Coordinates of C-alpha atoms in Angstrom, one line a residue:
Chain D
X1 CA 15.7 -79.4 -60.7
X2 CA 14.2 -77.8 -63.8
X3 CA 14.4 -74.5 -65.7
X4 CA 11.2 -73.0 -64.2
X5 CA 12.2 -69.9 -62.4
X6 CA 10.2 -69.9 -58.9
X7 CA 11.7 -66.9 -57.4
X8 CA 13.0 -63.9 -59.3
X9 CA 14.7 -60.5 -57.6
X10 CA 15.8 -57.5 -59.7
X11 CA 17.3 -55.0 -57.8
X12 CA 15.7 -55.6 -54.5
X13 CA 16.4 -53.3 -51.9
X14 CA 14.8 -52.3 -48.4
X15 CA 15.9 -49.4 -46.3
X16 CA 14.3 -49.0 -42.6
X17 CA 14.9 -45.3 -42.1
X18 CA 19.1 -45.0 -42.3
X19 CA 19.6 -48.6 -42.2
X20 CA 20.0 -50.0 -45.5
X21 CA 18.9 -53.6 -45.1
X22 CA 19.1 -54.9 -48.5
X23 CA 20.4 -53.2 -51.2
X24 CA 20.4 -54.0 -55.2
X25 CA 19.8 -57.7 -54.5
X26 CA 19.3 -59.7 -57.7
X27 CA 19.0 -63.5 -58.2
X28 CA 16.9 -66.4 -59.7
X29 CA 15.7 -69.4 -57.9
X30 CA 14.8 -72.5 -59.9
X31 CA 12.2 -75.2 -59.4
X32 CA 13.5 -78.0 -57.5
X33 CA 16.6 -76.3 -56.4
X34 CA 17.9 -75.9 -52.9
X35 CA 19.5 -72.3 -52.6
X36 CA 21.5 -71.4 -50.0
X37 CA 21.2 -68.1 -48.4
X38 CA 24.4 -67.3 -46.5
X39 CA 25.3 -64.5 -44.4
X40 CA 25.9 -63.1 -40.7
X41 CA 23.3 -62.1 -38.3
X42 CA 22.0 -58.6 -40.0
X43 CA 23.5 -59.2 -43.2
X44 CA 19.9 -59.0 -44.9
X45 CA 18.7 -62.5 -45.3
X46 CA 15.4 -62.6 -42.9
X47 CA 14.5 -59.0 -44.6
X48 CA 14.9 -60.7 -48.0
X49 CA 12.5 -63.5 -46.9
X50 CA 10.0 -61.0 -45.6
X51 CA 10.2 -59.2 -48.7
X52 CA 9.6 -62.5 -51.1
X53 CA 6.6 -63.2 -48.8
X54 CA 5.0 -59.8 -49.2
X55 CA 5.3 -59.0 -45.5
X56 CA 7.5 -55.8 -46.4
X57 CA 7.3 -53.7 -49.4
X58 CA 10.8 -52.9 -51.2
X59 CA 12.1 -49.6 -51.3
X60 CA 13.4 -49.9 -55.0
X61 CA 13.5 -52.9 -57.1
X62 CA 11.0 -56.0 -57.5
X63 CA 10.4 -59.5 -56.9
X64 CA 8.4 -62.4 -58.1
X65 CA 7.5 -65.5 -56.7
X66 CA 5.6 -68.2 -58.9
X67 CA 5.1 -65.2 -61.3
X68 CA 3.3 -63.5 -58.6
X69 CA 3.8 -60.1 -57.1
X70 CA 4.3 -60.4 -53.3
X71 CA 2.7 -57.2 -52.8
X72 CA -0.2 -57.3 -54.9
X73 CA -0.7 -61.0 -54.9
X74 CA 0.5 -61.9 -51.0
X75 CA -2.4 -64.2 -49.9
X76 CA -2.1 -66.2 -52.9
X77 CA 1.6 -66.3 -52.9
X78 CA 1.9 -67.2 -49.3
X79 CA -0.6 -70.1 -49.9
X80 CA 2.3 -71.6 -51.8
X81 CA 5.1 -71.1 -49.5
X82 CA 5.9 -72.7 -46.0
X83 CA 8.2 -70.6 -43.7
X84 CA 10.2 -71.6 -40.9
X85 CA 10.9 -68.3 -39.3
X86 CA 13.9 -67.4 -37.3
X87 CA 11.9 -67.5 -34.1
X88 CA 9.5 -70.7 -34.2
X89 CA 6.5 -68.4 -33.5
X90 CA 4.4 -70.8 -31.9
X91 CA 1.6 -70.6 -29.1
X92 CA 3.1 -71.8 -26.0
X93 CA -0.2 -71.9 -24.3
X94 CA -1.7 -74.5 -27.0
X95 CA -0.5 -78.1 -27.4
X96 CA 1.5 -79.2 -30.3
X97 CA -1.4 -80.8 -31.9
X98 CA -3.4 -77.5 -31.4
X99 CA -0.9 -75.3 -32.9
X100 CA -0.7 -77.3 -36.2
X101 CA -4.4 -77.6 -36.3
X102 CA -4.7 -73.8 -36.1
X103 CA -2.3 -73.5 -38.7
X104 CA -4.3 -75.9 -40.9
X105 CA -7.0 -73.8 -41.0
X106 CA -5.2 -71.0 -41.8
X107 CA -3.5 -72.5 -44.8
X108 CA -6.8 -73.9 -46.0
X109 CA -5.8 -77.5 -45.4
X110 CA -8.8 -79.7 -46.5
X111 CA -10.8 -80.3 -42.9
X112 CA -11.1 -84.1 -43.6
X113 CA -7.4 -84.3 -44.0
X114 CA -6.2 -82.3 -41.0
X115 CA -6.2 -85.1 -38.6
X116 CA -4.3 -87.5 -40.4
X117 CA -1.9 -84.8 -41.9
X118 CA -0.8 -83.7 -38.2
X119 CA -0.4 -87.3 -37.3
X120 CA 1.8 -88.1 -40.1
X121 CA 4.0 -85.0 -39.6
X122 CA 4.3 -85.3 -35.9
X123 CA 5.4 -89.0 -36.4
X124 CA 7.8 -87.9 -39.0
X125 CA 9.5 -85.6 -36.3
X126 CA 9.2 -88.0 -33.6
X127 CA 6.9 -85.6 -31.4
X128 CA 3.6 -87.7 -31.7
X129 CA 3.7 -88.8 -28.2
X130 CA 3.8 -85.2 -26.9
X131 CA 1.2 -84.2 -29.1
X132 CA -1.2 -83.2 -26.4
X133 CA 1.4 -81.4 -24.3
X134 CA 1.5 -77.6 -24.1
X135 CA 4.3 -76.4 -26.2
X136 CA 5.6 -74.5 -23.2
X137 CA 6.5 -78.0 -22.0
X138 CA 8.8 -79.0 -25.0
X139 CA 12.2 -78.6 -25.3
X140 CA 14.1 -76.3 -27.9
X141 CA 14.8 -79.2 -30.1
X142 CA 10.9 -80.4 -30.2
X143 CA 9.8 -76.7 -30.6
X144 CA 12.2 -76.5 -33.8
X145 CA 10.7 -79.8 -35.2
X146 CA 7.0 -78.5 -34.4
X147 CA 7.8 -75.4 -36.2
X148 CA 9.2 -77.2 -39.2
X149 CA 6.2 -79.3 -39.4
X150 CA 3.9 -76.5 -39.3
X151 CA 5.8 -75.3 -42.6
X152 CA 5.0 -78.6 -44.3
X153 CA 1.4 -78.6 -43.2
X154 CA -0.1 -77.6 -46.7
X155 CA 2.8 -79.2 -48.7
X156 CA 4.0 -76.0 -50.1
X157 CA 6.1 -76.3 -53.2
X158 CA 8.2 -73.5 -51.9
X159 CA 9.8 -73.5 -48.5
X160 CA 11.8 -70.9 -46.9
X161 CA 13.8 -72.4 -43.9
X162 CA 15.8 -70.1 -41.5
X163 CA 18.2 -71.9 -39.8
X164 CA 16.2 -75.2 -39.8
X165 CA 18.9 -77.5 -37.9
X166 CA 19.3 -74.7 -35.2
X167 CA 18.6 -76.3 -31.7
X168 CA 18.5 -79.9 -33.1
X169 CA 20.5 -82.7 -32.0
X170 CA 22.9 -84.4 -34.4
X171 CA 20.4 -87.2 -35.1
X172 CA 17.5 -84.6 -35.9
X173 CA 19.6 -82.5 -37.9
X174 CA 20.6 -85.1 -40.0
X175 CA 16.9 -86.1 -40.4
X176 CA 16.2 -82.6 -41.6
X177 CA 19.1 -82.6 -43.9
X178 CA 17.6 -85.9 -45.5
X179 CA 14.1 -84.3 -45.6
X180 CA 15.5 -81.1 -47.5
X181 CA 17.1 -83.5 -50.1
X182 CA 14.1 -85.6 -50.4
X183 CA 11.7 -82.5 -50.8
X184 CA 14.2 -81.0 -53.4
X185 CA 13.8 -84.4 -55.5
X186 CA 10.2 -84.4 -55.0
X187 CA 10.4 -81.2 -57.0
X188 CA 9.7 -78.8 -53.8
X189 CA 12.0 -75.7 -54.0
X190 CA 14.1 -74.7 -50.9
X191 CA 15.3 -71.2 -50.0
X192 CA 17.8 -71.9 -47.2
X193 CA 19.0 -69.4 -44.8
X194 CA 21.8 -70.4 -42.9
X195 CA 25.1 -69.7 -41.0
X196 CA 26.0 -73.5 -41.2
X197 CA 28.3 -73.6 -43.9
X198 CA 29.0 -77.3 -44.3
X199 CA 25.1 -77.8 -44.1
X200 CA 24.7 -75.3 -47.2
X201 CA 27.8 -77.3 -48.9
X202 CA 26.0 -80.5 -48.4
X203 CA 22.6 -79.5 -49.5
X204 CA 22.6 -76.7 -51.9
X205 CA 22.6 -76.6 -55.4
X206 CA 23.5 -72.9 -55.5
X207 CA 24.6 -70.4 -53.0
X208 CA 24.4 -66.6 -52.7
X209 CA 26.4 -64.6 -50.0
X210 CA 25.0 -61.9 -48.5
X211 CA 27.2 -58.9 -46.9
X212 CA 25.8 -55.8 -45.2
X213 CA 22.7 -56.6 -47.5
X214 CA 24.5 -56.8 -50.6
X215 CA 24.9 -59.9 -52.4
X216 CA 28.7 -60.4 -52.7
X217 CA 28.8 -64.0 -54.5
X218 CA 26.3 -66.4 -56.2
X219 CA 27.1 -69.6 -57.8
X220 CA 27.3 -73.4 -57.3
X221 CA 29.6 -74.0 -54.3
X222 CA 32.3 -75.4 -56.8
X223 CA 32.0 -71.9 -58.8
X224 CA 32.8 -70.1 -55.9
X225 CA 35.6 -72.3 -54.8
X226 CA 37.2 -71.3 -57.9
X227 CA 37.3 -67.6 -56.4
X228 CA 39.8 -68.6 -53.7
X229 CA 41.6 -71.3 -55.5
X230 CA 44.8 -69.7 -54.2
X231 CA 43.4 -71.3 -50.6
X232 CA 43.5 -74.8 -52.3
X233 CA 46.2 -77.4 -50.8
X234 CA 47.6 -80.5 -52.1
X235 CA 48.8 -83.4 -50.1
X236 CA 51.4 -85.6 -51.3
X237 CA 53.2 -88.3 -49.4
X238 CA 56.1 -89.8 -51.1
X239 CA 58.8 -92.4 -50.2
X240 CA 61.2 -91.0 -47.6
X241 CA 64.2 -91.6 -49.4
X242 CA 62.6 -89.0 -52.3
X243 CA 62.3 -86.3 -50.2
X244 CA 65.2 -84.6 -51.5
X245 CA 64.4 -85.0 -54.8
X246 CA 60.7 -84.0 -54.3
X247 CA 61.8 -80.8 -52.8
X248 CA 64.1 -79.9 -55.4
X249 CA 61.5 -80.3 -58.1
X250 CA 58.8 -78.3 -56.3
X251 CA 61.5 -75.6 -55.7
X252 CA 62.3 -75.6 -59.2
X253 CA 59.0 -75.2 -60.6
X254 CA 58.2 -72.4 -57.8
X255 CA 55.8 -74.3 -56.1
X256 CA 55.0 -73.1 -52.1
X257 CA 55.3 -76.0 -50.0
X258 CA 55.9 -77.3 -46.2
X259 CA 57.4 -80.8 -45.3
X260 CA 55.2 -82.2 -42.8
X261 CA 56.6 -84.1 -39.5
X262 CA 58.0 -87.4 -40.6
X263 CA 59.4 -85.8 -43.7
X264 CA 57.6 -87.8 -46.4
X265 CA 54.3 -85.7 -46.7
X266 CA 54.3 -82.3 -48.7
X267 CA 51.7 -79.7 -48.0
X268 CA 51.7 -77.9 -51.4
X269 CA 49.7 -74.6 -51.3
X270 CA 47.9 -73.2 -54.3
X271 CA 47.4 -76.4 -56.2
X272 CA 43.9 -77.0 -56.8
X273 CA 42.1 -80.0 -58.3
X274 CA 42.5 -79.3 -61.8
X275 CA 46.6 -78.6 -61.5
X276 CA 46.9 -82.1 -59.6
X277 CA 47.5 -84.3 -62.5
X278 CA 50.1 -82.5 -64.3
X279 CA 52.0 -82.2 -61.0
X280 CA 51.8 -85.8 -60.4
X281 CA 53.2 -86.5 -63.8
X282 CA 56.2 -84.1 -63.3
X283 CA 56.9 -86.0 -60.0
X284 CA 56.5 -89.6 -61.5
X285 CA 58.5 -88.4 -64.4
X286 CA 61.6 -87.8 -62.1
X287 CA 61.1 -90.9 -60.6
X288 CA 59.5 -90.2 -57.3
X289 CA 57.5 -92.9 -55.4
X290 CA 54.3 -91.4 -54.8
X291 CA 52.1 -93.1 -52.0
X292 CA 49.1 -90.9 -51.4
X293 CA 47.7 -87.5 -53.1
X294 CA 44.9 -85.8 -51.3
X295 CA 43.7 -82.8 -53.0
X296 CA 42.4 -80.5 -50.3
X297 CA 39.8 -77.9 -51.9
X298 CA 38.7 -74.8 -50.2
X299 CA 35.4 -75.5 -48.8
X300 CA 32.1 -73.2 -48.5
X301 CA 33.7 -72.1 -45.1
X302 CA 37.0 -71.0 -46.8
X303 CA 35.0 -69.3 -49.5
X304 CA 32.8 -67.4 -46.8
X305 CA 35.6 -66.3 -44.9
X306 CA 37.8 -65.4 -47.7
X307 CA 35.1 -63.2 -49.1
X308 CA 34.3 -61.6 -45.7
X309 CA 37.9 -60.8 -45.0
X310 CA 38.2 -59.4 -48.4
X311 CA 35.1 -56.9 -48.1
X312 CA 36.0 -56.2 -44.6
X313 CA 39.4 -55.0 -45.9
X314 CA 37.5 -52.9 -48.9
X315 CA 35.2 -51.4 -46.0
Chain Z
X15 CA -13.4 -63.0 -46.8
X16 CA -11.6 -66.1 -45.7
X17 CA -14.0 -67.0 -42.9
X18 CA -12.4 -70.3 -42.0
X19 CA -9.2 -68.5 -41.1
X20 CA -10.8 -66.0 -39.3
X21 CA -13.0 -68.2 -37.2
X22 CA -9.6 -69.9 -36.5
X23 CA -7.7 -67.0 -35.1
X24 CA -11.1 -65.9 -33.2
X25 CA -11.2 -69.6 -31.7
X26 CA -7.3 -69.5 -31.1
X27 CA -7.3 -66.1 -29.3
X28 CA -10.3 -67.1 -27.0
X29 CA -8.5 -70.3 -26.1
X30 CA -5.1 -68.4 -25.2
X31 CA -7.0 -66.1 -22.9
X32 CA -9.0 -68.9 -21.4
X33 CA -5.4 -70.7 -20.5
X34 CA -4.0 -67.4 -19.0
X35 CA -4.5 -66.7 -15.3
X36 CA -3.2 -63.1 -15.6
X37 CA -5.9 -62.3 -18.1
X38 CA -8.8 -64.5 -16.7
X39 CA -8.6 -63.4 -12.9
X40 CA -9.7 -59.7 -13.8
X41 CA -12.3 -61.3 -16.4
X42 CA -13.8 -63.1 -13.6
X43 CA -13.3 -61.0 -10.4
X44 CA -14.6 -57.7 -11.9
X45 CA -17.8 -59.1 -13.3
X46 CA -18.6 -61.1 -10.0
X47 CA -18.0 -57.7 -8.0
X48 CA -20.4 -55.8 -10.7
X49 CA -23.2 -58.4 -11.1
X50 CA -23.6 -60.2 -8.0
X51 CA -21.9 -58.3 -4.9
X52 CA -23.2 -55.1 -5.8
X53 CA -26.7 -56.0 -6.4
X54 CA -26.9 -57.7 -3.3
X55 CA -25.3 -55.2 -1.1
X56 CA -27.6 -52.3 -2.5
X57 CA -30.7 -54.7 -2.1
X58 CA -29.9 -55.0 1.8
X59 CA -29.5 -51.1 1.7
X60 CA -33.1 -50.3 3.4
X61 CA -31.9 -52.7 6.3
X62 CA -28.4 -50.8 6.6
X63 CA -30.6 -47.6 7.0
X64 CA -32.3 -48.8 10.1
X65 CA -28.8 -49.4 11.7
X66 CA -27.8 -46.6 14.2
X67 CA -26.2 -43.5 13.0
X68 CA -27.8 -43.6 9.3
X69 CA -31.0 -42.2 8.4
X70 CA -33.1 -41.6 5.3
X71 CA -32.4 -37.9 5.8
X72 CA -29.1 -38.2 4.2
X73 CA -30.4 -40.3 1.3
X74 CA -33.3 -37.6 0.8
X75 CA -30.5 -34.8 0.6
X76 CA -28.6 -36.8 -1.9
X77 CA -32.1 -37.3 -3.9
X78 CA -32.6 -33.5 -3.9
X79 CA -29.6 -33.2 -5.9
X80 CA -30.7 -35.3 -8.7
X81 CA -32.3 -33.9 -11.8
X82 CA -36.4 -33.3 -11.5
X83 CA -37.1 -35.7 -14.2
X84 CA -35.4 -38.4 -12.1
X85 CA -37.1 -37.4 -9.0
X86 CA -40.6 -37.8 -10.6
X87 CA -39.5 -41.2 -12.0
X88 CA -38.8 -42.7 -8.5
X89 CA -41.7 -40.7 -6.8
X90 CA -44.4 -43.2 -6.8
X91 CA -42.0 -45.8 -4.8
X92 CA -41.8 -45.9 -0.9
X93 CA -38.7 -44.3 0.8
X94 CA -36.9 -47.8 1.2
X95 CA -37.7 -49.0 -2.5
X96 CA -36.3 -45.6 -3.8
X97 CA -32.8 -46.6 -2.4
X98 CA -33.0 -49.6 -4.5
X99 CA -34.2 -48.4 -7.4
X100 CA -32.0 -45.4 -7.3
X101 CA -28.9 -47.5 -7.0
X102 CA -29.5 -50.9 -8.7
X103 CA -31.3 -48.8 -11.9
X104 CA -29.7 -45.7 -12.1
X105 CA -26.6 -45.2 -10.0
X106 CA -24.8 -48.5 -11.1
X107 CA -25.8 -48.2 -14.8
X108 CA -22.6 -46.3 -15.9
X109 CA -20.5 -48.7 -13.7
X110 CA -22.2 -51.7 -15.5
X111 CA -20.1 -50.2 -18.5
X112 CA -16.8 -50.9 -16.9
X113 CA -17.3 -54.5 -17.5
X114 CA -17.7 -54.7 -21.6
X115 CA -14.8 -51.9 -21.6
X116 CA -12.3 -54.0 -19.3
X117 CA -13.1 -57.4 -21.1
X118 CA -12.8 -56.1 -24.5
X119 CA -9.4 -54.0 -23.8
X120 CA -7.8 -57.0 -21.7
X121 CA -8.3 -59.4 -24.3
X122 CA -7.4 -57.0 -27.1
X123 CA -4.2 -56.2 -25.2
X124 CA -3.4 -60.0 -25.1
X125 CA -4.7 -60.7 -28.6
X126 CA -2.4 -57.6 -30.2
X127 CA 0.5 -56.6 -27.8
X128 CA 0.4 -60.3 -26.3
X129 CA 1.1 -62.0 -29.5
X130 CA 3.8 -59.5 -30.2
X131 CA 5.3 -60.3 -26.9
X132 CA 5.2 -64.1 -27.2
X133 CA 6.8 -63.5 -30.7
X134 CA 3.9 -65.7 -32.4
X135 CA 2.9 -63.2 -34.8
X136 CA 5.4 -63.8 -37.2
X137 CA 4.3 -66.8 -38.3
X138 CA 0.6 -65.6 -38.5
X139 CA 2.0 -63.0 -40.7
X140 CA 3.3 -65.7 -43.2
X141 CA -0.1 -67.2 -43.8
X142 CA -2.4 -66.5 -46.6
X143 CA -4.6 -64.3 -44.7
X144 CA -5.2 -60.6 -45.7
X145 CA -4.3 -57.7 -43.3
X146 CA -8.0 -57.1 -43.1
X147 CA -9.0 -60.3 -42.2
X148 CA -6.3 -60.5 -39.5
X149 CA -7.5 -57.3 -38.3
X150 CA -10.9 -58.1 -38.2
X151 CA -10.5 -61.6 -36.8
X152 CA -8.5 -60.0 -33.7
X153 CA -11.3 -57.4 -33.3
X154 CA -14.1 -60.2 -33.0
X155 CA -11.8 -62.2 -30.5
X156 CA -12.0 -59.4 -28.3
X157 CA -15.5 -57.7 -28.8
X158 CA -17.5 -61.1 -29.0
X159 CA -16.4 -62.3 -25.3
X160 CA -17.2 -58.7 -24.2
X161 CA -20.9 -58.7 -25.7
X162 CA -21.4 -62.1 -24.1
X163 CA -20.3 -61.2 -21.0
X164 CA -22.1 -58.1 -20.8
X165 CA -25.4 -60.2 -21.8
X166 CA -24.7 -62.9 -19.4
X167 CA -24.0 -60.2 -16.9
X168 CA -26.9 -58.1 -17.4
X169 CA -29.1 -61.2 -16.7
X170 CA -27.2 -62.2 -13.5
X171 CA -27.4 -58.7 -12.3
X172 CA -30.9 -58.6 -12.9
X173 CA -31.8 -61.9 -11.4
X174 CA -29.7 -61.0 -8.2
X175 CA -31.4 -57.6 -8.0
X176 CA -34.8 -58.8 -8.0
X177 CA -34.1 -61.8 -6.1
X178 CA -32.4 -60.0 -3.3
X179 CA -34.9 -56.9 -3.6
X180 CA -38.0 -58.8 -3.8
X181 CA -38.8 -58.4 0.0
X182 CA -38.7 -54.6 -0.2
X183 CA -39.9 -54.2 -3.6
X184 CA -42.3 -57.1 -3.7
X185 CA -42.5 -56.9 -7.5
X186 CA -40.0 -57.3 -10.6
X187 CA -38.3 -53.8 -10.9
X188 CA -35.5 -54.4 -13.4
X189 CA -34.8 -53.9 -16.2
X190 CA -36.4 -50.8 -17.6
X191 CA -36.3 -49.7 -21.1
X192 CA -33.1 -47.5 -20.3
X193 CA -31.2 -50.8 -19.4
X194 CA -32.2 -52.7 -22.3
X195 CA -30.8 -49.7 -24.9
X196 CA -27.7 -49.8 -22.5
X197 CA -26.9 -53.3 -22.9
X198 CA -27.9 -53.8 -26.7
X199 CA -26.9 -50.3 -27.7
X200 CA -24.2 -48.8 -25.5
X201 CA -22.4 -51.8 -24.3
X202 CA -21.4 -53.1 -27.6
X203 CA -20.2 -49.5 -28.4
X204 CA -18.0 -49.4 -25.2
X205 CA -16.5 -52.9 -25.9
X206 CA -15.8 -51.2 -29.3
X207 CA -14.0 -48.2 -27.6
X208 CA -12.0 -50.4 -25.4
X209 CA -10.6 -52.6 -28.2
X210 CA -10.2 -49.8 -30.7
X211 CA -8.2 -47.9 -28.0
X212 CA -5.8 -50.9 -27.3
X213 CA -5.3 -51.8 -30.9
X214 CA -3.8 -48.1 -31.2
X215 CA -1.9 -48.7 -27.9
X216 CA -0.7 -52.1 -29.0
X217 CA 0.7 -50.8 -32.1
X218 CA 3.2 -48.8 -30.2
X219 CA 4.0 -50.9 -27.0
X220 CA 6.0 -54.4 -26.7
X221 CA 4.2 -56.1 -24.0
X222 CA 0.7 -57.0 -22.6
X223 CA 1.2 -55.3 -19.3
X224 CA 2.3 -52.2 -21.1
X225 CA -0.8 -52.0 -23.0
X226 CA -2.8 -52.5 -20.3
X227 CA -1.3 -49.8 -18.3
X228 CA -1.4 -47.2 -21.0
X229 CA -5.0 -48.4 -22.3
X230 CA -6.1 -48.2 -18.8
X231 CA -6.8 -44.3 -19.2
X232 CA -9.9 -45.3 -21.4
X233 CA -11.9 -46.0 -18.0
X234 CA -11.8 -42.2 -17.2
X235 CA -14.9 -41.5 -19.6
X236 CA -16.8 -44.0 -17.3
X237 CA -15.6 -42.3 -14.1
X238 CA -16.6 -38.9 -15.5
X239 CA -20.1 -40.5 -16.2
X240 CA -20.5 -41.9 -12.6
X241 CA -19.4 -38.7 -11.0
X242 CA -21.7 -36.7 -13.2
X243 CA -24.6 -38.8 -12.1
X244 CA -23.6 -38.8 -8.5
X245 CA -23.5 -35.2 -8.4
X246 CA -26.8 -34.6 -10.4
X247 CA -25.4 -33.0 -13.3
X248 CA -27.4 -35.6 -15.5
X249 CA -28.9 -39.1 -15.3
X250 CA -28.9 -42.1 -17.3
X251 CA -32.6 -41.4 -18.9
X252 CA -33.3 -43.5 -22.2
X253 CA -32.9 -40.5 -24.4
X254 CA -29.4 -39.8 -22.7
X255 CA -28.4 -43.6 -23.1
X256 CA -29.4 -43.4 -26.7
X257 CA -27.3 -40.4 -27.4
X258 CA -24.3 -41.5 -25.8
X259 CA -24.6 -44.8 -27.6
X260 CA -24.5 -42.8 -31.0
X261 CA -21.4 -40.7 -29.9
X262 CA -19.5 -44.0 -28.8
X263 CA -20.3 -45.8 -32.2
X264 CA -18.9 -42.7 -34.0
X265 CA -15.7 -42.7 -32.0
X266 CA -15.6 -46.3 -32.8
X267 CA -15.8 -45.6 -36.2
X268 CA -12.7 -43.3 -36.0
X269 CA -10.6 -45.6 -33.9
X270 CA -11.4 -48.7 -36.3
X271 CA -10.3 -46.5 -39.1
X272 CA -7.2 -45.7 -37.6
X273 CA -6.9 -49.3 -36.2
X274 CA -6.9 -50.7 -39.9
X275 CA -4.2 -48.2 -40.9
X276 CA -2.0 -49.2 -38.0
X277 CA -2.6 -52.8 -38.3
X278 CA -0.5 -53.6 -41.4
X279 CA 1.8 -56.5 -42.0
X280 CA 5.0 -54.3 -42.4
X281 CA 4.2 -52.2 -39.4
X282 CA 3.7 -55.3 -37.4
X283 CA 6.7 -57.3 -38.4
X284 CA 9.0 -54.2 -38.2
X285 CA 7.9 -53.9 -34.7
X286 CA 9.2 -57.2 -33.6

């Protein structure tokens, strides 16, 4: 990842009559970054992708992609982006190979390279043996893989992927996640719209959370986890005979805890990674024998739902 | 203009049409009826007139309702030849225009509304083509096949009519200048009328069927021409056909102007 800004949005707003699809959204995406765009259905993710590619004109605000204006430099900008839309958008009456050849012409892939490029991508996505079958005979997973291959046809430096693992089996999903990591390492920038929070946590350098068209959180998964630190837990397994001593110490220090079945494991709430060493030091100083310490950090899913709960309460 | 991309869109649209039974059946059946069946039947008309219950008197009555110019044009022919010339050359001329109209409107419905229905338009809109290139490609996808079918149909119609009518006519009687003008000047304009109407209709509907049903009303001006000629109000002279073509090209220009405004990425994508 470098400091070169690939996407910048400033107060980006889009209204459709009464519907406020995107409201005052501002963010930047850097070259080589995998940027996660999280939100429920209708949160404004797809509208933002369409605005960034010049398919929609913003009601207010502005955005630049590779320094180009999506509205004024749409064709030049779109030649540098590859998009996997929400619906695969493939012609069912064409074969897989014909679909890719068609888009290779539209994206200006060099004519002498088309056959080899199509073959390479179809092989990579495991659909080469079905290349000459009509797409209407493909399974959902194969269609999704073909749509991904189409997004990569012209080797775009910026990819917009809307739910890329939707409909894929676990093996193909892992293959796509590996591909995204690999693309990022090669310097490609990936704008990942997803509901799959574990996937976002695994892949994204930074994530933005969209709620009813507004950007409500932006940062690395670690930075966001700080916002819900009260949800962190620490599991400590002590010697059975030290249970009373441990309970007394934790009570005296004001910790909120539960003793799990069996009586030797304490589930201590509100203790994040950073507070773990001091707590362990206190326990060992009082002669508690500790067998196991495992911090349970809030993951992106906790962060996401915590943010949404807070916002729902406000609404 | 990105000609390579435009050619790819035209090629793809035509390939898609060729693989759709629902689109291909009317595109094959209607021209077969108009270009082969009708001239064959008409050329058999003189034999039918000799059947009991039918006489040339009825035809004469029909002929007397026709404009004087037309009557004098076919005057040199014998009675049984008049039927063939009247029907093949004049009466079916406006009906011939149904073919380019139908071909262009059916393909345009599949190309514009059909692409929305199949949800394939979104990926197309994300490509580096401009709105103008997309629009023109879609226009050519519907217009070029209509021209090709019209020209081929004209040749087939002429060969069938001359061959089937040879025994009665004893000479090549088709085409005349009016037909040449109609095929080269009016048929392309009629094809433009069909697709221009369908572009506007397609922007407001969600499916190929819906577009076809709504756009079907465009055939009414052709029906009016057929009735107008059958009732003797006017006939397809070279001058009238030239004028008709000019009017249609103006209408096409207006439809194209509106079409370009309708065919905008934002409108297309928000219609999904």
